[in-house]
Amino acid sequence: MSILNLGLQSVGLMRQKMGQEFEDLIEGCNSMEAILNSIFHRQSLKDRPFKTFEAATEQEIDNLWKSILQLDPDLNKDTTRQFKHVKNMTKFNEFYDHCCRKRHYFFEIKKCGNEFYNICLPLSGDKEMFEKISNFPDPMPGNDNHYMSFEDIYGKETDEKYHPSLKNKSNNNTADSNDSQLKPTQQYVRNVGLCVSCIECNKPRVLYSKYKVKQETIQKLRSFLETVDYS
Ligand SMILES: [Zn+2]
Ligand SMILES: [Zn+2]
């Protein structure tokens, strides 16, 4: 489990009213954002505290959507949420293949800058400036046991080779071929319904319920699980 997820274990989106003293304390944090910030600031990796960055504002998200909506008339801010919603949109996919780079931890949109293509709009800014903009870098280890800082790595050729979850995954894959992967027949243990694999760390997680679940409900759950990525 990632360190950030460990921090999030203390966060609940629903809670009961606490004693006045704690209510006052939470009142001071006044938003989920402030609570998350204070949790993450208390975490550290190899003695270096985590930093947080300011999240996009509603206004910024709206502005981005305004641009995105020009791509394909079928896109919709309220209902386009997952890959399955866009996979049949021709214009969107044309743009996606032409100008976007999807990595595990980031997504990049960058014009090609080539005026002979009309998939992305021509450059509106300074061409010289545009040519200086490099691709967003993947995480690469530095020589101090930490990942390199953005400043040090920006502009270098990188790939996903050092990305932490993929590293774990390739280790796990070798183990999977032996006995760590649960066989379907071992998945039912009394009320243990199902196992799901976490897409981040590739470890199995058990889904269980307090009461015996009807076979029919389990079937429904199974088909639902096929449509989601669990992490
Ligand atoms: Zn282009
Ligand atoms: Zn995981």
PDB file of C-alpha atoms and ligand atoms in Angstrom:
ATOM      1  CA  MET A   1       0.000   0.000   0.000  1.00  0.00           C
ATOM      2  CA  SER A   2       1.330   3.437  -0.812  1.00  0.00           C
ATOM      3  CA  ILE A   3       2.311   5.729   2.051  1.00  0.00           C
ATOM      4  CA  LEU A   4      -0.363   8.212   1.052  1.00  0.00           C
ATOM      5  CA  ASN A   5      -3.020   5.514   1.371  1.00  0.00           C
ATOM      6  CA  LEU A   6      -1.778   4.769   4.879  1.00  0.00           C
ATOM      7  CA  GLY A   7      -2.422   8.399   5.734  1.00  0.00           C
ATOM      8  CA  LEU A   8      -5.858   8.240   4.197  1.00  0.00           C
ATOM      9  CA  GLN A   9      -6.880   5.370   6.435  1.00  0.00           C
ATOM     10  CA  SER A  10      -7.604   7.970   9.081  1.00  0.00           C
ATOM     11  CA  VAL A  11      -9.963   9.893   6.829  1.00  0.00           C
ATOM     12  CA  GLY A  12     -13.658   9.154   6.711  1.00  0.00           C
ATOM     13  CA  LEU A  13     -16.124  11.051   4.616  1.00  0.00           C
ATOM     14  CA  MET A  14     -18.917  10.454   7.057  1.00  0.00           C
ATOM     15  CA  ARG A  15     -18.567  10.734  10.783  1.00  0.00           C
ATOM     16  CA  GLN A  16     -20.555  11.116  13.924  1.00  0.00           C
ATOM     17  CA  LYS A  17     -20.476  14.263  15.976  1.00  0.00           C
ATOM     18  CA  MET A  18     -17.545  14.230  18.385  1.00  0.00           C
ATOM     19  CA  GLY A  19     -16.907  15.981  21.666  1.00  0.00           C
ATOM     20  CA  GLN A  20     -16.961  19.791  21.481  1.00  0.00           C
ATOM     21  CA  GLU A  21     -13.174  19.956  21.856  1.00  0.00           C
ATOM     22  CA  PHE A  22     -12.615  17.876  18.717  1.00  0.00           C
ATOM     23  CA  GLU A  23     -15.401  19.576  16.832  1.00  0.00           C
ATOM     24  CA  ASP A  24     -13.636  22.910  17.449  1.00  0.00           C
ATOM     25  CA  LEU A  25     -10.376  21.447  16.221  1.00  0.00           C
ATOM     26  CA  ILE A  26     -11.953  20.144  13.017  1.00  0.00           C
ATOM     27  CA  GLU A  27     -13.791  23.417  12.598  1.00  0.00           C
ATOM     28  CA  GLY A  28     -10.344  25.043  12.381  1.00  0.00           C
ATOM     29  CA  CYS A  29      -9.454  22.778   9.474  1.00  0.00           C
ATOM     30  CA  ASN A  30     -12.704  23.839   7.790  1.00  0.00           C
ATOM     31  CA  SER A  31     -12.282  21.836   4.601  1.00  0.00           C
ATOM     32  CA  MET A  32     -11.388  18.337   3.491  1.00  0.00           C
ATOM     33  CA  GLU A  33      -8.499  19.890   1.609  1.00  0.00           C
ATOM     34  CA  ALA A  34      -7.011  21.366   4.781  1.00  0.00           C
ATOM     35  CA  ILE A  35      -7.428  18.060   6.631  1.00  0.00           C
ATOM     36  CA  LEU A  36      -5.714  16.115   3.845  1.00  0.00           C
ATOM     37  CA  ASN A  37      -2.930  18.680   3.686  1.00  0.00           C
ATOM     38  CA  SER A  38      -2.245  18.411   7.374  1.00  0.00           C
ATOM     39  CA  ILE A  39      -2.219  14.607   7.221  1.00  0.00           C
ATOM     40  CA  PHE A  40       0.166  14.450   4.275  1.00  0.00           C
ATOM     41  CA  HIS A  41       2.509  17.042   5.786  1.00  0.00           C
ATOM     42  CA  ARG A  42       2.977  14.744   8.753  1.00  0.00           C
ATOM     43  CA  GLN A  43       4.089  11.875   6.530  1.00  0.00           C
ATOM     44  CA  SER A  44       7.595  11.355   5.268  1.00  0.00           C
ATOM     45  CA  LEU A  45       9.584   9.039   3.051  1.00  0.00           C
ATOM     46  CA  LYS A  46      13.175   8.233   3.998  1.00  0.00           C
ATOM     47  CA  ASP A  47      13.239  11.183   6.418  1.00  0.00           C
ATOM     48  CA  ARG A  48      12.012  13.670   3.884  1.00  0.00           C
ATOM     49  CA  PRO A  49       8.586  15.167   4.619  1.00  0.00           C
ATOM     50  CA  PHE A  50       5.949  15.139   1.921  1.00  0.00           C
ATOM     51  CA  LYS A  51       5.083  18.318   0.113  1.00  0.00           C
ATOM     52  CA  THR A  52       1.657  19.087  -1.218  1.00  0.00           C
ATOM     53  CA  PHE A  53       0.689  21.347  -4.058  1.00  0.00           C
ATOM     54  CA  GLU A  54      -2.328  23.459  -4.578  1.00  0.00           C
ATOM     55  CA  ALA A  55      -5.130  21.593  -6.294  1.00  0.00           C
ATOM     56  CA  ALA A  56      -6.843  22.994  -9.374  1.00  0.00           C
ATOM     57  CA  THR A  57      -9.672  25.390  -8.592  1.00  0.00           C
ATOM     58  CA  GLU A  58     -13.237  24.847  -9.833  1.00  0.00           C
ATOM     59  CA  GLN A  59     -12.639  27.728 -12.235  1.00  0.00           C
ATOM     60  CA  GLU A  60      -9.520  26.075 -13.657  1.00  0.00           C
ATOM     61  CA  ILE A  61     -11.360  22.790 -14.082  1.00  0.00           C
ATOM     62  CA  ASP A  62     -14.179  24.609 -15.882  1.00  0.00           C
ATOM     63  CA  ASN A  63     -11.702  26.322 -18.189  1.00  0.00           C
ATOM     64  CA  LEU A  64     -10.102  23.007 -19.049  1.00  0.00           C
ATOM     65  CA  TRP A  65     -13.525  21.522 -19.778  1.00  0.00           C
ATOM     66  CA  LYS A  66     -14.322  24.426 -22.097  1.00  0.00           C
ATOM     67  CA  SER A  67     -11.285  23.488 -24.176  1.00  0.00           C
ATOM     68  CA  ILE A  68     -11.991  19.776 -23.980  1.00  0.00           C
ATOM     69  CA  LEU A  69     -15.554  20.224 -25.219  1.00  0.00           C
ATOM     70  CA  GLN A  70     -14.225  21.645 -28.483  1.00  0.00           C
ATOM     71  CA  LEU A  71     -12.653  18.261 -29.212  1.00  0.00           C
ATOM     72  CA  ASP A  72     -15.736  16.153 -29.573  1.00  0.00           C
ATOM     73  CA  PRO A  73     -19.394  17.182 -29.313  1.00  0.00           C
ATOM     74  CA  ASP A  74     -20.190  13.887 -27.549  1.00  0.00           C
ATOM     75  CA  LEU A  75     -18.094  14.731 -24.513  1.00  0.00           C
ATOM     76  CA  ASN A  76     -20.034  15.798 -21.474  1.00  0.00           C
ATOM     77  CA  LYS A  77     -18.702  17.294 -18.282  1.00  0.00           C
ATOM     78  CA  ASP A  78     -21.209  15.456 -16.090  1.00  0.00           C
ATOM     79  CA  THR A  79     -21.272  12.015 -17.668  1.00  0.00           C
ATOM     80  CA  THR A  80     -17.877  11.464 -19.305  1.00  0.00           C
ATOM     81  CA  ARG A  81     -15.982   9.810 -16.512  1.00  0.00           C
ATOM     82  CA  GLN A  82     -14.267   6.640 -17.680  1.00  0.00           C
ATOM     83  CA  PHE A  83     -12.459   5.197 -20.649  1.00  0.00           C
ATOM     84  CA  LYS A  84     -15.525   3.217 -21.715  1.00  0.00           C
ATOM     85  CA  HIS A  85     -17.408   6.498 -22.201  1.00  0.00           C
ATOM     86  CA  VAL A  86     -14.923   7.787 -24.758  1.00  0.00           C
ATOM     87  CA  LYS A  87     -13.749   4.667 -26.506  1.00  0.00           C
ATOM     88  CA  ASN A  88     -16.154   5.061 -29.420  1.00  0.00           C
ATOM     89  CA  MET A  89     -15.723   8.804 -29.882  1.00  0.00           C
ATOM     90  CA  THR A  90     -13.831   9.126 -33.143  1.00  0.00           C
ATOM     91  CA  LYS A  91     -12.743  12.740 -32.874  1.00  0.00           C
ATOM     92  CA  PHE A  92     -11.740  12.420 -29.273  1.00  0.00           C
ATOM     93  CA  ASN A  93      -9.651   9.329 -30.000  1.00  0.00           C
ATOM     94  CA  GLU A  94      -7.979  10.964 -32.939  1.00  0.00           C
ATOM     95  CA  PHE A  95      -6.897  13.781 -30.649  1.00  0.00           C
ATOM     96  CA  TYR A  96      -5.934  11.376 -27.881  1.00  0.00           C
ATOM     97  CA  ASP A  97      -3.624   9.403 -30.159  1.00  0.00           C
ATOM     98  CA  HIS A  98      -2.147  12.518 -31.669  1.00  0.00           C
ATOM     99  CA  CYS A  99      -1.487  14.860 -28.762  1.00  0.00           C
ATOM    100  CA  CYS A 100      -1.699  12.935 -25.494  1.00  0.00           C
ATOM    101  CA  ARG A 101       0.629  10.790 -23.476  1.00  0.00           C
ATOM    102  CA  LYS A 102      -0.827   8.641 -20.733  1.00  0.00           C
ATOM    103  CA  ARG A 103       1.384   7.366 -17.974  1.00  0.00           C
ATOM    104  CA  HIS A 104       0.484   5.669 -14.741  1.00  0.00           C
ATOM    105  CA  TYR A 105       0.819   8.812 -12.642  1.00  0.00           C
ATOM    106  CA  PHE A 106       0.230  11.580 -15.122  1.00  0.00           C
ATOM    107  CA  PHE A 107      -1.475  12.509 -18.291  1.00  0.00           C
ATOM    108  CA  GLU A 108       0.047  14.957 -20.725  1.00  0.00           C
ATOM    109  CA  ILE A 109      -1.550  16.954 -23.490  1.00  0.00           C
ATOM    110  CA  LYS A 110       0.868  18.728 -25.799  1.00  0.00           C
ATOM    111  CA  LYS A 111       0.336  20.081 -29.278  1.00  0.00           C
ATOM    112  CA  CYS A 112       2.662  18.659 -31.904  1.00  0.00           C
ATOM    113  CA  GLY A 113       3.397  22.153 -33.208  1.00  0.00           C
ATOM    114  CA  ASN A 114       3.256  20.885 -36.776  1.00  0.00           C
ATOM    115  CA  GLU A 115       1.099  23.163 -38.902  1.00  0.00           C
ATOM    116  CA  PHE A 116       0.342  20.385 -41.422  1.00  0.00           C
ATOM    117  CA  TYR A 117      -1.838  18.578 -38.932  1.00  0.00           C
ATOM    118  CA  ASN A 118      -5.287  19.865 -38.232  1.00  0.00           C
ATOM    119  CA  ILE A 119      -6.067  17.582 -35.319  1.00  0.00           C
ATOM    120  CA  CYS A 120      -4.675  20.044 -32.821  1.00  0.00           C
ATOM    121  CA  LEU A 121      -5.066  23.760 -33.390  1.00  0.00           C
ATOM    122  CA  PRO A 122      -2.025  25.686 -34.640  1.00  0.00           C
ATOM    123  CA  LEU A 123       0.264  27.202 -32.005  1.00  0.00           C
ATOM    124  CA  SER A 124      -1.148  30.365 -30.546  1.00  0.00           C
ATOM    125  CA  GLY A 125       1.962  31.369 -28.618  1.00  0.00           C
ATOM    126  CA  ASP A 126       5.595  31.905 -29.414  1.00  0.00           C
ATOM    127  CA  LYS A 127       7.105  29.091 -31.502  1.00  0.00           C
ATOM    128  CA  GLU A 128      10.569  29.476 -29.987  1.00  0.00           C
ATOM    129  CA  MET A 129       9.124  29.196 -26.510  1.00  0.00           C
ATOM    130  CA  PHE A 130       7.094  26.146 -27.542  1.00  0.00           C
ATOM    131  CA  GLU A 131      10.189  24.341 -28.761  1.00  0.00           C
ATOM    132  CA  LYS A 132      11.776  24.737 -25.340  1.00  0.00           C
ATOM    133  CA  ILE A 133       8.910  22.923 -23.622  1.00  0.00           C
ATOM    134  CA  SER A 134       9.926  19.342 -22.886  1.00  0.00           C
ATOM    135  CA  ASN A 135       7.724  16.381 -22.172  1.00  0.00           C
ATOM    136  CA  PHE A 136       6.710  15.759 -18.594  1.00  0.00           C
ATOM    137  CA  PRO A 137       9.326  13.434 -17.050  1.00  0.00           C
ATOM    138  CA  ASP A 138       8.779  10.023 -15.452  1.00  0.00           C
ATOM    139  CA  PRO A 139      10.212   9.373 -11.986  1.00  0.00           C
ATOM    140  CA  MET A 140      13.908   8.466 -12.097  1.00  0.00           C
ATOM    141  CA  PRO A 141      16.104   7.640  -9.114  1.00  0.00           C
ATOM    142  CA  GLY A 142      18.788  10.173  -8.188  1.00  0.00           C
ATOM    143  CA  ASN A 143      21.983   9.288  -6.373  1.00  0.00           C
ATOM    144  CA  ASP A 144      20.715  10.243  -2.884  1.00  0.00           C
ATOM    145  CA  ASN A 145      18.247   7.361  -2.540  1.00  0.00           C
ATOM    146  CA  HIS A 146      15.402   9.641  -3.559  1.00  0.00           C
ATOM    147  CA  TYR A 147      13.763  10.268  -6.880  1.00  0.00           C
ATOM    148  CA  MET A 148      15.287  13.159  -8.791  1.00  0.00           C
ATOM    149  CA  SER A 149      13.648  16.548  -8.380  1.00  0.00           C
ATOM    150  CA  PHE A 150      11.602  17.930 -11.223  1.00  0.00           C
ATOM    151  CA  GLU A 151      14.225  20.605 -11.903  1.00  0.00           C
ATOM    152  CA  ASP A 152      16.964  17.993 -12.289  1.00  0.00           C
ATOM    153  CA  ILE A 153      15.036  15.657 -14.490  1.00  0.00           C
ATOM    154  CA  TYR A 154      13.053  18.051 -16.664  1.00  0.00           C
ATOM    155  CA  GLY A 155      14.199  17.887 -20.301  1.00  0.00           C
ATOM    156  CA  LYS A 156      15.766  14.421 -20.006  1.00  0.00           C
ATOM    157  CA  GLU A 157      14.530  11.339 -21.850  1.00  0.00           C
ATOM    158  CA  THR A 158      12.713   9.131 -19.347  1.00  0.00           C
ATOM    159  CA  ASP A 159      10.484   6.078 -19.345  1.00  0.00           C
ATOM    160  CA  GLU A 160       8.336   4.243 -16.803  1.00  0.00           C
ATOM    161  CA  LYS A 161      11.050   1.764 -15.855  1.00  0.00           C
ATOM    162  CA  TYR A 162      11.529   3.220 -12.354  1.00  0.00           C
ATOM    163  CA  HIS A 163       7.944   3.937 -11.556  1.00  0.00           C
ATOM    164  CA  PRO A 164       7.359   2.354  -8.121  1.00  0.00           C
ATOM    165  CA  SER A 165       4.135   0.426  -8.715  1.00  0.00           C
ATOM    166  CA  LEU A 166       5.409  -1.077 -11.971  1.00  0.00           C
ATOM    167  CA  LYS A 167       8.605  -2.150 -10.241  1.00  0.00           C
ATOM    168  CA  ASN A 168       6.560  -3.965  -7.614  1.00  0.00           C
ATOM    169  CA  LYS A 169       4.365  -5.411 -10.300  1.00  0.00           C
ATOM    170  CA  SER A 170       7.216  -7.016 -12.204  1.00  0.00           C
ATOM    171  CA  ASN A 171       8.466  -8.542  -8.939  1.00  0.00           C
ATOM    172  CA  ASN A 172       4.994  -9.779  -8.122  1.00  0.00           C
ATOM    173  CA  ASN A 173       4.482 -11.244 -11.551  1.00  0.00           C
ATOM    174  CA  THR A 174       7.289 -13.699 -11.041  1.00  0.00           C
ATOM    175  CA  ALA A 175       5.776 -14.705  -7.712  1.00  0.00           C
ATOM    176  CA  ASP A 176       2.332 -15.004  -9.287  1.00  0.00           C
ATOM    177  CA  SER A 177       3.439 -17.815 -11.518  1.00  0.00           C
ATOM    178  CA  ASN A 178       4.127 -19.865  -8.390  1.00  0.00           C
ATOM    179  CA  ASP A 179       1.480 -19.949  -5.719  1.00  0.00           C
ATOM    180  CA  SER A 180       0.692 -16.432  -4.518  1.00  0.00           C
ATOM    181  CA  GLN A 181      -2.177 -15.968  -6.956  1.00  0.00           C
ATOM    182  CA  LEU A 182      -5.398 -17.343  -5.592  1.00  0.00           C
ATOM    183  CA  LYS A 183      -7.047 -19.932  -7.752  1.00  0.00           C
ATOM    184  CA  PRO A 184     -10.775 -19.378  -8.341  1.00  0.00           C
ATOM    185  CA  THR A 185     -11.740 -22.404  -6.255  1.00  0.00           C
ATOM    186  CA  GLN A 186      -9.879 -21.012  -3.265  1.00  0.00           C
ATOM    187  CA  GLN A 187     -11.709 -17.730  -3.462  1.00  0.00           C
ATOM    188  CA  TYR A 188     -14.703 -18.893  -1.478  1.00  0.00           C
ATOM    189  CA  VAL A 189     -14.005 -19.240   2.172  1.00  0.00           C
ATOM    190  CA  ARG A 190     -17.236 -19.142   4.140  1.00  0.00           C
ATOM    191  CA  ASN A 191     -18.487 -15.589   3.785  1.00  0.00           C
ATOM    192  CA  VAL A 192     -15.434 -14.350   1.974  1.00  0.00           C
ATOM    193  CA  GLY A 193     -17.020 -13.392  -1.307  1.00  0.00           C
ATOM    194  CA  LEU A 194     -14.263 -12.520  -3.683  1.00  0.00           C
ATOM    195  CA  CYS A 195     -10.711 -11.400  -4.069  1.00  0.00           C
ATOM    196  CA  VAL A 196      -9.814  -8.381  -6.100  1.00  0.00           C
ATOM    197  CA  SER A 197      -6.332  -7.448  -7.250  1.00  0.00           C
ATOM    198  CA  CYS A 198      -5.185  -3.951  -6.501  1.00  0.00           C
ATOM    199  CA  ILE A 199      -4.027  -2.292  -9.734  1.00  0.00           C
ATOM    200  CA  GLU A 200      -1.387  -0.329  -7.817  1.00  0.00           C
ATOM    201  CA  CYS A 201       0.461  -3.057  -5.951  1.00  0.00           C
ATOM    202  CA  ASN A 202      -1.026  -6.130  -7.615  1.00  0.00           C
ATOM    203  CA  LYS A 203      -1.781  -7.699  -4.242  1.00  0.00           C
ATOM    204  CA  PRO A 204      -5.028  -9.549  -3.683  1.00  0.00           C
ATOM    205  CA  ARG A 205      -7.589  -7.991  -1.354  1.00  0.00           C
ATOM    206  CA  VAL A 206     -10.383 -10.004   0.169  1.00  0.00           C
ATOM    207  CA  LEU A 207     -13.938  -8.755  -0.073  1.00  0.00           C
ATOM    208  CA  TYR A 208     -15.964 -10.124   2.792  1.00  0.00           C
ATOM    209  CA  SER A 209     -19.309  -9.594   4.301  1.00  0.00           C
ATOM    210  CA  LYS A 210     -20.674 -10.167   7.763  1.00  0.00           C
ATOM    211  CA  TYR A 211     -23.579 -12.240   6.503  1.00  0.00           C
ATOM    212  CA  LYS A 212     -23.795 -14.959   3.928  1.00  0.00           C
ATOM    213  CA  VAL A 213     -24.299 -13.442   0.498  1.00  0.00           C
ATOM    214  CA  LYS A 214     -26.665 -14.928  -2.060  1.00  0.00           C
ATOM    215  CA  GLN A 215     -25.000 -16.521  -5.069  1.00  0.00           C
ATOM    216  CA  GLU A 216     -26.994 -14.220  -7.309  1.00  0.00           C
ATOM    217  CA  THR A 217     -25.644 -11.129  -5.541  1.00  0.00           C
ATOM    218  CA  ILE A 218     -22.119 -12.470  -5.834  1.00  0.00           C
ATOM    219  CA  GLN A 219     -22.632 -12.841  -9.584  1.00  0.00           C
ATOM    220  CA  LYS A 220     -23.754  -9.227  -9.772  1.00  0.00           C
ATOM    221  CA  LEU A 221     -20.734  -8.151  -7.767  1.00  0.00           C
ATOM    222  CA  ARG A 222     -18.456 -10.136 -10.031  1.00  0.00           C
ATOM    223  CA  SER A 223     -19.719  -8.478 -13.157  1.00  0.00           C
ATOM    224  CA  PHE A 224     -19.486  -5.087 -11.483  1.00  0.00           C
ATOM    225  CA  LEU A 225     -15.876  -5.757 -10.493  1.00  0.00           C
ATOM    226  CA  GLU A 226     -15.032  -6.442 -14.115  1.00  0.00           C
ATOM    227  CA  THR A 227     -15.919  -2.862 -14.931  1.00  0.00           C
ATOM    228  CA  VAL A 228     -13.753  -1.157 -12.308  1.00  0.00           C
ATOM    229  CA  ASP A 229     -10.099  -0.881 -11.375  1.00  0.00           C
ATOM    230  CA  TYR A 230      -9.531  -1.417  -7.690  1.00  0.00           C
ATOM    231  CA  SER A 231      -6.729   0.288  -5.804  1.00  0.00           C
TER     232      SER A 231
HETATM  233 ZN    ZN B   1      -0.854  18.195 -33.807  1.00  0.00          ZN
HETATM  234 ZN    ZN B   2      -2.571  -1.797  -3.456  1.00  0.00          ZN
END
